[in-house]
């Protein structure tokens, strides 16, 4: 957690950054296009980011996330489009006048300055009096759990500490917008998980509008208010983590977020059918030329007795069971040849008692988990 | 000897097997240095003629050099031109290297080739070209003319040395500085420049030496009120063999070596 461990003295408390003078700003991106030769790095992107929101740009490598962030920061000038911070059009504003805090994938700390020198840099640029700089630098370092590290050299810090210094430097001048480009991608998994929580609570505390870039779907689901899934320079879907997982707009999003089995289905009158079998589904199916049934592995049941009412059932032949520690994965072949994967919790440390290869089994899917999606890739 | 059979590298090649390489290296180093060092004893000769090894010793040729108004004028010219060349070539070259590094336009490659052309064409061509151009421009035999020509010769070195340093520098630091509120020039001065300063100092010293040691261009465009030391030495050698040359050479070797050592020291500190 960012909050200092143990009770802070009154003086320390004052030094910690406060939300009071950090007013967040909404960001409005409209019709932004950026091409590099034949590559559309950004293809007519429009996006409304709410004031104080934690929004994540999620997408595979090369999808245009960094380019969009660079447009927000002012380092990349789009071919056309408009960008507003609050009511102010900033597309022509140079980076140093945008008042945007930013962290870089490589941290981009200044190795010729101490930790305090780095964090104080934006304040020195703003001609803040010396004594106040010292106070605010100490406060920002406190906020990122690096109190007392001011005199250290950058090369004496671990990766996680460097990341914290980069964050302290980006927030010390109390910008109203914070941009972060894959800040945790260089850290190992344990530290990454911890920093996700820390960054999220820092956001809660400071309340600035935050645009966060990652290619890690779990990280995005953990941290964000909303997620914009990006592919080929376009926004595929903008939704809350829950909606993104439960109601993906198309196959690309469904495939990118979480695991799933896709079965081709067709519309027959009022019904959606899979291989002549009418399906019960809770949410209405989208209007699209091709439709897919999306089944999340952890939502599929292995049926033994009579299924619940309205549950969709599928006859299948068991294939291998894969032990994965916290859970197992059972692959089963439907009679049309499609493979359905089912994930279940490992109990009593064993996967004995599960069907073995070649067994005939029945799989069940509740109507709420029978999600019909647009079958197109985008 | 144990040393001969002990491994010289991780591949188990022994020092004994490497012996030929060590001998060859020492011979090459001697061949590189001796012609330069041989002038030192010669400069302390008491003889009327250049002589090696000297039979009697004196410092008369040093006195002759420091007592001669002509040699002093040439020395002043050379130092002045070298210093000004350093002051002109270093900032221009550093900015050029930075521009080439930061820019993404295709023209950059052409610009780079143009900038280092003076290093690739025969210097005598530059000398002849400068001579005729300077006659037209009426800056023949002037410090201005010399500084301009020497700047042309020094720029490739500055661009290459500084450019190499920028290759190892993470430009996102400058972006970070700009996002934190620094205009681009200030980001360059406070973040980029301090991290390439050793390359810049090395470039400056090399610019100084390029000018100070240069003779071919100086033969054509220096003279009159502004002869360079190298030009006068060359002429003196052609007209009469005077041991004063040896004493001047010794001083030049000291100046040059001093500058190179400084450059090395700064280069080492980069780590
Ligand atoms: N300066 C550039 N010159 C040419 N192509 C670029 C440049 N920057 C990005 N691109 C291209 O634009 C696309 C999007 O890149 P980027 O925004 O870096 O993706 P991401 O950050 O999502 O991995 C990629 O295809 C990339 O090759
Ligand atoms: Mg990127």
XYZ file of C-alpha atoms and ligand atoms in Angstrom:
677
model
C 0.000 0.000 0.000
C 1.125 3.525 -0.632
C 0.152 4.683 2.832
C 3.094 4.687 5.192
C 3.222 1.657 7.405
C 2.671 2.494 11.062
C 1.198 5.679 12.442
C 2.483 8.805 10.691
C 3.412 11.802 12.790
C 1.516 15.007 12.191
C 4.386 16.488 10.238
C 4.714 13.488 7.972
C 1.042 13.574 7.278
C 1.287 17.132 5.989
C 4.004 16.162 3.558
C 1.995 13.412 1.925
C 0.294 14.594 -1.255
C -3.316 15.546 -0.784
C -6.190 15.298 -3.182
C -7.374 18.820 -2.411
C -5.524 20.686 -5.152
C -5.545 17.926 -7.717
C -8.594 18.493 -9.846
C -8.988 15.887 -12.512
C -9.801 16.757 -16.121
C -11.858 14.817 -18.640
C -10.166 13.922 -21.927
C -11.953 13.911 -25.245
C -10.312 12.230 -28.223
C -12.179 12.564 -31.474
C -11.450 11.116 -34.895
C -7.723 10.841 -34.341
C -5.832 9.181 -37.186
C -2.109 8.573 -37.446
C -0.437 6.704 -40.278
C 3.175 5.636 -40.703
C 3.496 4.911 -44.399
C 0.911 2.214 -45.048
C 0.453 1.368 -41.353
C -2.573 2.817 -39.627
C -1.164 3.195 -36.117
C -4.411 4.956 -35.141
C -7.491 4.631 -37.303
C -10.180 7.204 -36.570
C -10.095 6.794 -32.797
C -12.727 8.534 -30.689
C -12.769 8.170 -26.929
C -14.308 10.030 -24.009
C -12.377 9.628 -20.769
C -14.202 10.812 -17.704
C -12.746 13.107 -15.125
C -10.910 11.089 -12.467
C -11.345 7.830 -14.330
C -8.763 5.032 -14.468
C -8.919 3.979 -18.099
C -6.746 1.241 -19.557
C -5.731 0.837 -23.178
C -5.418 -2.890 -23.678
C -4.249 -4.559 -26.842
C -1.624 -6.778 -28.413
C 1.816 -5.436 -29.257
C 1.737 -3.099 -32.244
C -1.947 -2.276 -31.847
C -1.333 1.455 -31.392
C -1.484 1.886 -27.605
C 1.786 3.788 -27.295
C 0.923 5.916 -30.296
C -2.353 6.985 -28.673
C -0.566 7.757 -25.408
C 2.033 9.796 -27.308
C -0.768 11.749 -28.946
C -2.185 12.503 -25.481
C 1.260 13.554 -24.217
C 1.938 15.688 -27.289
C 4.931 13.820 -28.691
C 3.047 12.535 -31.715
C 1.027 14.867 -33.882
C -1.871 12.966 -35.468
C -2.675 13.380 -39.168
C -6.087 14.656 -38.162
C -8.448 14.648 -35.257
C -8.984 16.684 -32.148
C -7.971 16.326 -28.524
C -9.475 18.198 -25.601
C -8.445 18.334 -21.956
C -11.568 19.697 -20.301
C -12.791 22.447 -22.613
C -9.346 23.224 -23.943
C -8.271 22.027 -27.401
C -4.662 20.866 -26.951
C -3.783 19.152 -30.215
C -1.313 21.930 -31.022
C -0.035 22.393 -27.468
C 3.580 21.257 -27.048
C 4.226 18.529 -24.441
C 5.783 20.803 -21.823
C 2.684 22.990 -21.671
C 0.174 20.142 -21.359
C 0.740 19.592 -17.642
C 0.478 15.851 -17.978
C 2.374 13.429 -15.747
C 3.819 10.492 -17.610
C 5.762 7.328 -16.870
C 7.677 5.476 -19.539
C 8.186 1.804 -20.205
C 11.938 2.248 -19.680
C 11.263 4.464 -16.597
C 13.387 7.203 -18.250
C 14.881 8.293 -14.945
C 17.789 10.730 -15.155
C 20.880 8.761 -14.100
C 22.958 11.895 -13.525
C 20.630 13.083 -10.769
C 19.836 11.608 -7.368
C 16.379 10.290 -6.551
C 15.481 13.669 -5.029
C 16.981 15.410 -8.066
C 14.720 13.398 -10.343
C 11.576 13.964 -8.336
C 12.368 17.665 -7.838
C 13.012 18.243 -11.554
C 9.468 19.304 -12.533
C 9.329 21.605 -9.502
C 12.632 23.299 -10.345
C 11.273 23.922 -13.842
C 8.330 25.674 -12.236
C 10.592 27.848 -10.074
C 9.154 26.498 -6.844
C 11.151 27.836 -3.850
C 13.904 25.516 -2.621
C 12.400 24.759 0.775
C 9.053 23.887 -0.754
C 10.726 21.624 -3.322
C 12.436 19.664 -0.548
C 9.129 19.323 1.269
C 7.118 18.231 -1.750
C 9.815 15.811 -2.939
C 9.855 14.206 0.507
C 6.061 14.033 0.405
C 5.970 12.400 -3.020
C 8.630 9.871 -2.027
C 6.630 9.129 1.111
C 3.565 8.574 -1.044
C 5.354 5.923 -3.091
C 6.880 4.258 -0.014
C 10.373 5.555 -0.684
C 10.699 7.957 2.256
C 14.397 8.587 2.987
C 15.609 7.436 -0.431
C 16.208 10.981 -1.702
C 19.997 10.864 -1.676
C 20.283 7.488 -3.439
C 21.680 7.262 -6.925
C 19.391 5.794 -9.569
C 21.717 2.868 -10.279
C 21.458 1.829 -6.634
C 17.739 1.117 -6.986
C 15.917 -2.087 -7.877
C 13.420 -2.216 -10.732
C 10.447 -1.802 -8.440
C 12.027 1.175 -6.689
C 12.833 2.817 -10.012
C 9.218 2.443 -10.999
C 8.170 4.168 -7.785
C 10.593 7.030 -8.392
C 9.176 7.426 -11.897
C 5.684 7.585 -10.425
C 6.737 10.072 -7.734
C 8.305 12.292 -10.395
C 5.154 12.147 -12.515
C 2.802 13.113 -9.668
C 4.890 15.574 -7.629
C 3.773 18.580 -9.683
C 0.165 17.522 -9.240
C -0.790 17.131 -12.871
C -4.464 16.637 -13.575
C -3.802 13.831 -16.017
C -1.474 10.875 -15.551
C -0.315 8.664 -18.434
C 1.448 5.353 -17.875
C 2.936 3.203 -20.635
C 3.288 -0.432 -19.537
C 4.801 0.643 -16.214
C 4.971 -2.848 -14.747
C 6.034 -4.890 -17.755
C 9.676 -5.091 -16.652
C 8.900 -6.379 -13.146
C 8.546 -9.973 -12.032
C 5.095 -11.363 -11.377
C 4.971 -11.042 -7.578
C 6.079 -7.426 -7.607
C 3.788 -6.694 -10.519
C 0.760 -7.978 -8.623
C 1.692 -5.873 -5.609
C 2.328 -2.733 -7.673
C -1.037 -3.118 -9.429
C -2.793 -2.756 -6.112
C -0.514 0.089 -5.045
C -0.991 2.063 -8.251
C -4.716 1.569 -8.014
C -4.892 2.872 -4.443
C -2.632 5.767 -5.378
C -5.152 6.647 -8.046
C -7.954 6.471 -5.531
C -6.036 8.818 -3.282
C -4.926 11.417 -5.830
C -7.926 11.143 -8.126
C -6.276 12.310 -11.323
C -7.566 11.118 -14.686
C -5.331 8.175 -15.500
C -4.698 6.522 -18.851
C -2.860 3.273 -18.399
C -1.385 1.100 -21.148
C -0.872 -2.631 -20.873
C -0.972 -5.758 -22.996
C -1.765 -7.880 -19.926
C -5.506 -8.557 -19.749
C -5.449 -9.607 -16.110
C -3.672 -6.398 -15.139
C -6.278 -4.414 -17.039
C -9.154 -6.276 -15.376
C -7.601 -5.777 -11.930
C -6.936 -2.065 -12.110
C -9.333 -0.308 -14.421
C -12.600 1.558 -14.157
C -12.987 1.012 -17.860
C -10.934 -0.744 -20.505
C -10.563 0.199 -24.155
C -9.522 -2.844 -26.155
C -7.381 -1.723 -29.072
C -6.466 -3.640 -32.208
C -5.011 -2.443 -35.502
C -5.312 1.164 -34.364
C -9.015 0.944 -33.611
C -10.993 0.656 -30.418
C -12.777 -2.672 -30.491
C -14.742 -2.140 -27.312
C -14.843 0.320 -24.447
C -16.448 -1.111 -21.335
C -16.068 -1.896 -17.662
C -13.934 -4.955 -16.876
C -17.069 -6.911 -16.037
C -18.953 -6.043 -19.219
C -15.858 -6.743 -21.275
C -15.579 -10.226 -19.843
C -19.274 -11.042 -19.787
C -20.391 -9.320 -22.967
C -17.506 -9.023 -25.421
C -18.469 -7.116 -28.539
C -16.810 -9.490 -30.969
C -14.607 -12.495 -31.297
C -11.365 -10.526 -31.016
C -12.302 -9.111 -27.615
C -13.636 -12.433 -26.362
C -10.459 -14.161 -27.442
C -8.119 -11.513 -26.039
C -9.767 -11.345 -22.612
C -9.793 -14.634 -20.781
C -10.055 -18.108 -22.297
C -13.056 -19.288 -24.207
C -14.435 -21.937 -26.474
C -16.263 -20.668 -29.553
C -18.983 -22.704 -31.263
C -20.543 -21.608 -34.540
C -24.302 -21.030 -34.121
C -27.030 -19.840 -36.454
C -30.244 -17.935 -36.117
C -33.345 -19.912 -36.980
C -36.422 -17.750 -36.645
C -36.523 -16.549 -33.036
C -34.040 -19.162 -31.897
C -30.304 -19.580 -31.844
C -29.337 -23.132 -32.703
C -26.146 -25.138 -32.451
C -26.233 -28.239 -34.676
C -30.066 -28.261 -34.682
C -30.050 -27.901 -30.895
C -31.935 -24.748 -29.756
C -29.989 -22.845 -27.101
C -31.326 -21.093 -24.035
C -29.516 -17.797 -23.597
C -30.220 -15.017 -21.109
C -29.006 -11.985 -23.062
C -30.336 -11.277 -26.559
C -28.113 -12.241 -29.485
C -26.550 -9.392 -31.512
C -27.574 -8.657 -35.084
C -24.593 -9.885 -37.080
C -23.936 -11.924 -40.213
C -22.126 -14.632 -38.248
C -22.726 -15.652 -34.658
C -20.706 -17.584 -32.117
C -21.514 -19.158 -28.800
C -18.830 -18.096 -26.315
C -18.308 -20.512 -23.435
C -15.857 -19.612 -20.667
C -14.111 -22.773 -19.379
C -14.815 -22.006 -15.720
C -18.556 -21.654 -16.404
C -19.015 -25.089 -17.982
C -20.365 -27.828 -15.719
C -19.527 -31.495 -15.830
C -22.985 -33.051 -15.470
C -23.634 -36.197 -13.522
C -27.318 -36.290 -12.535
C -30.217 -34.513 -14.200
C -29.308 -30.999 -15.255
C -31.028 -27.905 -13.903
C -33.981 -26.656 -15.864
C -33.150 -24.654 -19.021
C -29.474 -25.610 -18.868
C -27.954 -26.266 -22.289
C -26.317 -29.681 -22.439
C -23.708 -31.039 -24.792
C -22.747 -34.692 -25.339
C -18.999 -35.103 -25.564
C -16.082 -37.488 -25.339
C -13.454 -36.705 -22.721
C -9.905 -36.116 -23.811
C -6.936 -35.402 -21.559
C -7.102 -33.737 -18.145
C -4.399 -31.121 -17.610
C -3.333 -30.444 -14.035
C -2.516 -26.758 -13.519
C -2.070 -26.457 -9.771
C -4.945 -24.229 -8.744
C -7.272 -25.789 -11.293
C -7.536 -28.489 -13.924
C -8.449 -28.215 -17.568
C -10.531 -30.930 -19.188
C -10.761 -30.977 -22.955
C -13.822 -32.628 -24.415
C -14.724 -33.289 -28.034
C -18.255 -32.569 -29.175
C -19.710 -34.785 -31.867
C -19.154 -32.168 -34.564
C -15.433 -32.305 -33.733
C -15.198 -29.004 -31.803
C -13.175 -29.044 -28.602
C -14.737 -27.552 -25.489
C -12.479 -26.801 -22.525
C -13.746 -26.980 -19.001
C -11.915 -25.590 -16.009
C -12.559 -26.813 -12.488
C -11.042 -26.450 -9.058
C -8.658 -29.146 -7.904
C -10.018 -30.653 -4.678
C -8.078 -32.735 -2.169
C -4.988 -32.276 -4.297
C -6.021 -34.783 -6.895
C -7.630 -35.021 -10.311
C -8.500 -38.711 -9.838
C -12.191 -39.361 -10.229
C -12.403 -37.120 -13.266
C -13.404 -38.744 -16.523
C -10.542 -40.474 -18.299
C -9.789 -40.322 -21.973
C -12.536 -41.781 -24.145
C -15.309 -41.583 -21.529
C -18.676 -40.269 -22.707
C -19.610 -37.186 -20.692
C -22.221 -34.473 -20.621
C -21.398 -30.794 -20.332
C -23.825 -28.162 -19.100
C -23.968 -24.414 -19.646
C -26.428 -22.162 -17.801
C -28.435 -19.681 -19.939
C -26.642 -16.759 -18.214
C -23.314 -18.205 -19.337
C -24.519 -18.950 -22.850
C -23.281 -15.773 -24.494
C -23.967 -15.232 -28.173
C -21.463 -12.839 -29.748
C -20.744 -11.229 -33.072
C -18.533 -13.771 -34.828
C -16.447 -11.254 -36.727
C -12.857 -10.550 -35.742
C -13.514 -6.828 -35.439
C 58.003 -20.267 -16.457
C 54.571 -20.991 -15.126
C 53.262 -17.848 -16.775
C 53.966 -19.232 -20.265
C 51.797 -22.287 -19.695
C 48.970 -20.532 -17.860
C 45.820 -19.767 -19.858
C 45.585 -16.308 -21.390
C 41.882 -16.471 -22.102
C 38.866 -18.540 -21.196
C 39.494 -20.687 -24.281
C 42.658 -22.095 -22.620
C 45.087 -20.537 -25.101
C 48.268 -20.154 -23.049
C 50.449 -17.071 -22.778
C 53.198 -19.140 -24.419
C 51.044 -19.701 -27.488
C 50.235 -16.003 -27.484
C 53.871 -14.922 -27.223
C 54.218 -14.110 -30.944
C 51.208 -11.791 -30.628
C 52.720 -9.937 -27.685
C 56.027 -9.472 -29.522
C 54.283 -8.272 -32.668
C 52.188 -5.801 -30.672
C 55.235 -4.350 -28.938
C 57.079 -3.986 -32.263
C 54.084 -2.204 -33.806
C 53.767 0.115 -30.818
C 57.463 0.996 -31.044
C 57.161 1.659 -34.770
C 54.197 3.933 -34.087
C 55.859 5.981 -31.390
C 59.568 6.138 -32.194
C 59.406 8.486 -35.215
C 57.571 10.934 -32.988
C 59.875 10.574 -30.018
C 63.117 10.755 -31.986
C 62.751 14.543 -32.328
C 63.011 14.963 -28.575
C 66.721 14.148 -28.198
C 67.397 15.889 -31.511
C 65.911 19.097 -30.155
C 68.457 19.187 -27.327
C 71.449 18.962 -29.689
C 74.150 21.649 -29.761
C 74.833 21.011 -33.441
C 74.090 23.367 -36.353
C 72.344 20.519 -38.144
C 69.664 17.996 -37.292
C 71.609 15.157 -35.782
C 70.808 11.836 -34.139
C 72.041 10.906 -31.673
C 73.331 14.349 -30.657
C 77.022 14.573 -29.695
C 76.751 17.625 -27.465
C 73.663 18.884 -25.649
C 72.133 22.359 -25.256
C 68.855 24.222 -25.147
C 69.925 26.824 -27.717
C 67.249 25.798 -30.221
C 64.543 26.368 -27.644
C 65.997 29.808 -26.954
C 66.093 30.414 -30.676
C 62.414 29.488 -30.984
C 61.180 31.573 -28.069
C 63.367 34.490 -29.167
C 62.084 34.577 -32.725
C 59.268 37.057 -33.481
C 58.386 35.070 -36.604
C 57.968 31.759 -34.761
C 56.031 33.451 -31.980
C 53.617 35.020 -34.488
C 53.048 31.620 -36.099
C 52.511 30.011 -32.693
C 49.972 32.640 -31.723
C 48.128 32.182 -35.014
C 48.013 28.409 -34.646
C 46.758 28.542 -31.071
C 44.191 31.212 -31.885
C 42.876 29.360 -34.937
C 42.789 26.024 -33.104
C 40.931 27.542 -30.167
C 38.383 29.310 -32.368
C 37.912 26.186 -34.484
C 37.116 24.300 -31.308
C 34.600 26.958 -30.269
C 32.861 26.930 -33.643
C 33.014 23.234 -34.586
C 31.958 21.779 -31.243
C 28.520 23.404 -30.837
C 27.690 23.059 -34.533
C 28.798 19.435 -34.623
C 27.033 18.509 -31.392
C 23.789 20.084 -32.582
C 24.152 18.363 -35.955
C 24.714 14.987 -34.299
C 21.709 15.580 -32.051
C 19.544 16.586 -34.995
C 20.620 13.529 -36.985
C 19.896 11.308 -33.991
C 16.519 12.764 -33.059
C 15.082 13.272 -36.526
C 13.142 10.623 -38.378
C 13.102 12.171 -41.854
C 14.775 10.273 -44.689
C 16.991 13.262 -45.527
C 18.978 12.488 -42.365
C 21.161 9.885 -44.067
C 22.101 12.238 -46.867
C 22.856 14.978 -44.349
C 25.117 12.630 -42.420
C 27.093 11.704 -45.534
C 27.439 15.384 -46.472
C 28.696 16.223 -42.994
C 31.434 13.603 -43.016
C 32.517 14.172 -46.639
C 35.516 16.315 -45.586
C 36.912 13.227 -43.891
C 36.655 11.162 -47.062
C 37.835 13.449 -49.867
C 41.578 14.139 -50.255
C 42.370 17.132 -48.084
C 44.342 18.754 -50.880
C 41.070 19.136 -52.800
C 39.574 21.040 -49.904
C 42.749 23.120 -49.732
C 42.684 24.055 -53.408
C 38.948 24.714 -53.303
C 39.264 26.869 -50.220
C 42.145 28.799 -51.792
C 40.173 29.845 -54.875
C 37.009 30.504 -52.908
C 38.892 32.639 -50.379
C 40.545 34.702 -53.090
C 37.078 35.556 -54.382
C 35.734 36.173 -50.877
C 38.877 38.117 -49.932
C 39.483 36.121 -46.771
C 42.751 34.525 -47.867
C 45.434 34.674 -45.123
C 42.864 35.584 -42.472
C 42.027 33.915 -39.165
C 38.375 33.816 -40.255
C 39.262 31.857 -43.369
C 41.433 29.405 -41.464
C 38.806 28.839 -38.775
C 36.130 28.189 -41.399
C 38.272 25.677 -43.288
C 39.407 23.903 -40.133
C 35.840 23.774 -38.849
C 34.909 21.894 -42.010
C 37.674 19.393 -41.268
C 36.770 19.059 -37.571
C 32.982 18.667 -37.983
C 33.043 14.999 -39.079
C 34.928 14.050 -35.924
C 32.525 15.929 -33.663
C 29.497 14.439 -35.429
C 30.843 10.897 -35.227
C 32.064 11.046 -31.623
C 28.927 12.765 -30.314
C 26.662 10.629 -32.488
C 28.203 7.472 -31.029
C 27.528 8.739 -27.505
C 23.902 9.552 -28.398
C 23.395 5.999 -29.680
C 23.836 4.744 -26.133
C 21.499 7.365 -24.707
C 17.814 6.710 -24.077
C 15.933 9.535 -25.815
C 12.822 8.789 -23.782
C 14.588 10.612 -20.945
C 14.264 13.764 -22.953
C 10.597 13.011 -23.552
C 10.215 12.512 -19.821
C 11.813 15.906 -19.172
C 9.490 17.537 -21.677
C 6.414 15.894 -20.202
C 7.550 17.221 -16.813
C 7.455 20.758 -18.154
C 10.776 21.444 -19.861
C 10.809 23.105 -23.279
C 12.871 21.090 -25.705
C 16.020 23.223 -25.459
C 15.920 23.011 -21.692
C 15.394 19.253 -21.759
C 18.467 19.029 -23.983
C 20.600 21.236 -21.747
C 19.584 19.724 -18.410
C 19.103 16.071 -19.275
C 20.763 15.097 -22.547
C 23.891 17.265 -22.528
C 25.086 16.276 -19.028
C 24.972 12.654 -20.108
C 26.983 13.108 -23.298
C 29.365 15.694 -21.856
C 32.429 13.440 -22.059
C 31.865 12.910 -25.763
C 31.411 16.661 -26.158
C 34.673 17.421 -24.333
C 36.465 14.770 -26.391
C 35.002 16.303 -29.551
C 36.243 19.736 -28.507
C 39.784 18.471 -27.906
C 39.789 16.630 -31.228
C 38.606 19.790 -32.991
C 41.433 21.729 -31.389
C 43.986 19.142 -32.508
C 42.542 18.846 -36.003
C 43.243 22.514 -36.505
C 46.505 22.701 -34.549
C 48.108 19.798 -36.468
C 46.725 20.660 -39.887
C 49.271 21.511 -42.578
C 47.897 20.946 -46.083
C 45.024 23.433 -46.012
C 47.204 25.845 -44.030
C 49.861 25.729 -46.781
C 47.317 27.204 -49.181
C 45.289 29.641 -47.106
C 47.543 30.743 -44.260
C 50.396 33.188 -44.578
C 50.918 36.956 -44.610
C 49.986 38.231 -41.165
C 48.565 34.879 -40.201
C 50.952 32.016 -40.927
C 50.359 28.841 -38.918
C 53.080 27.036 -37.051
C 52.790 23.974 -39.268
C 53.108 26.045 -42.418
C 56.228 27.790 -41.158
C 57.755 24.498 -40.072
C 57.140 22.992 -43.467
C 58.727 25.953 -45.215
C 61.680 25.956 -42.833
C 62.337 22.285 -43.540
C 62.238 22.934 -47.254
C 64.630 25.920 -47.142
C 67.200 24.928 -44.530
C 67.462 22.089 -42.050
C 67.310 23.993 -38.772
C 67.165 22.178 -35.391
C 64.659 24.810 -34.215
C 62.146 22.575 -35.992
C 63.006 19.752 -33.630
C 62.379 21.913 -30.575
C 59.039 23.126 -31.964
C 58.093 19.558 -32.833
C 58.851 18.522 -29.286
C 56.581 21.228 -27.922
C 53.839 20.225 -30.379
C 54.153 16.582 -29.398
C 53.720 17.615 -25.779
C 50.658 19.766 -26.527
C 49.088 17.047 -28.686
C 49.822 14.231 -26.260
C 48.505 16.350 -23.409
C 45.249 16.927 -25.276
C 44.936 13.226 -26.147
C 45.550 12.218 -22.549
C 42.864 14.678 -21.444
C 40.487 13.199 -24.035
C 41.289 9.700 -22.778
C 40.775 10.667 -19.152
C 37.390 12.175 -19.969
C 36.530 9.151 -22.088
C 37.328 6.789 -19.214
C 35.089 8.657 -16.796
C 32.080 7.833 -18.925
C 31.784 4.543 -17.053
N 7.823 6.159 -35.369
C 7.219 5.175 -36.060
N 7.528 4.944 -37.344
C 6.935 3.956 -38.043
N 5.992 3.142 -37.549
C 5.627 3.314 -36.281
C 6.221 4.328 -35.456
N 5.648 4.261 -34.226
C 4.768 3.249 -34.281
N 4.727 2.684 -35.509
C 3.858 1.572 -35.924
O 2.565 1.830 -35.481
C 1.947 0.674 -34.966
C 1.515 0.901 -33.529
O 2.656 1.022 -32.713
P 2.582 1.267 -31.146
O 1.669 2.387 -30.877
O 3.990 1.400 -30.646
O 1.964 -0.105 -30.623
P 1.840 -0.686 -29.147
O 2.316 0.349 -28.179
O 0.411 -1.023 -29.005
O 2.694 -1.909 -29.119
C 2.961 -0.443 -35.116
O 2.638 -1.161 -36.282
C 4.261 0.271 -35.273
O 5.119 -0.477 -36.084
Mg 3.962 0.190 -26.735
